Amino acid sequence: MQCLDDYFALWSTGIEKLEDFLKSTNQIDEKIKFTMEVDEGERLPFLDVEMIFPKGAIKMRLTESP
């Protein structure tokens, strides 16, 4: 059985600590595994929302699904 859920998180303590966190999280239960996508740009599409990060702020813009 496969279930998929989407989660969004902001992480500010560096990629190494994020990778350690993911590794630790994936060791909790062998049936539950998390993956991640890392983007360091100013825009990140997530579900029907475009996350925009201008000058340290966070803005969201709704997008339409085809």
XYZ file of C-alpha atoms in Angstrom:
66
model
C 0.000 0.000 0.000
C 1.276 3.438 -0.855
C 0.033 6.713 0.595
C 1.351 10.057 -0.469
C 1.023 13.319 1.388
C 2.680 16.604 0.634
C 4.362 18.681 3.309
C 6.064 22.031 3.069
C 8.701 23.259 5.489
C 11.154 26.117 5.756
C 14.553 25.129 7.126
C 17.201 27.641 8.145
C 19.976 25.620 9.796
C 21.772 24.317 6.705
C 21.477 21.446 4.262
C 23.645 19.027 6.298
C 21.361 19.259 9.324
C 18.330 18.899 7.064
C 19.764 15.719 5.534
C 20.524 14.392 9.048
C 16.947 15.179 10.094
C 15.540 13.344 7.054
C 17.769 10.336 7.724
C 16.695 10.211 11.395
C 13.030 10.604 10.488
C 13.220 7.760 7.983
C 14.646 5.433 10.650
C 11.593 5.741 12.918
C 9.361 3.327 10.985
C 10.502 1.209 8.050
C 7.045 1.492 6.444
C 7.063 5.298 6.423
C 9.650 7.060 4.278
C 10.036 10.745 3.517
C 11.726 12.329 0.526
C 12.595 15.951 -0.027
C 13.139 18.517 -2.705
C 15.379 21.447 -1.884
C 15.115 24.723 -3.750
C 17.205 27.757 -2.933
C 15.638 30.029 -5.552
C 13.111 32.807 -5.087
C 10.085 30.803 -6.288
C 8.835 27.351 -5.363
C 5.668 25.758 -6.725
C 3.841 23.679 -4.110
C 0.481 22.092 -4.928
C -1.736 24.956 -6.170
C 0.373 27.667 -4.535
C 3.493 29.409 -5.749
C 5.700 30.332 -2.814
C 7.707 33.510 -3.435
C 10.603 34.593 -1.222
C 11.482 38.239 -1.935
C 14.183 39.685 0.347
C 13.540 37.323 3.254
C 9.746 37.636 3.167
C 7.264 34.911 2.272
C 4.461 35.528 -0.193
C 1.996 33.077 -1.677
C 0.133 33.203 -4.950
C -2.658 30.777 -5.831
C -2.248 29.060 -9.165
C -4.824 27.243 -11.255
C -4.572 23.559 -12.041
C -5.114 22.617 -15.677
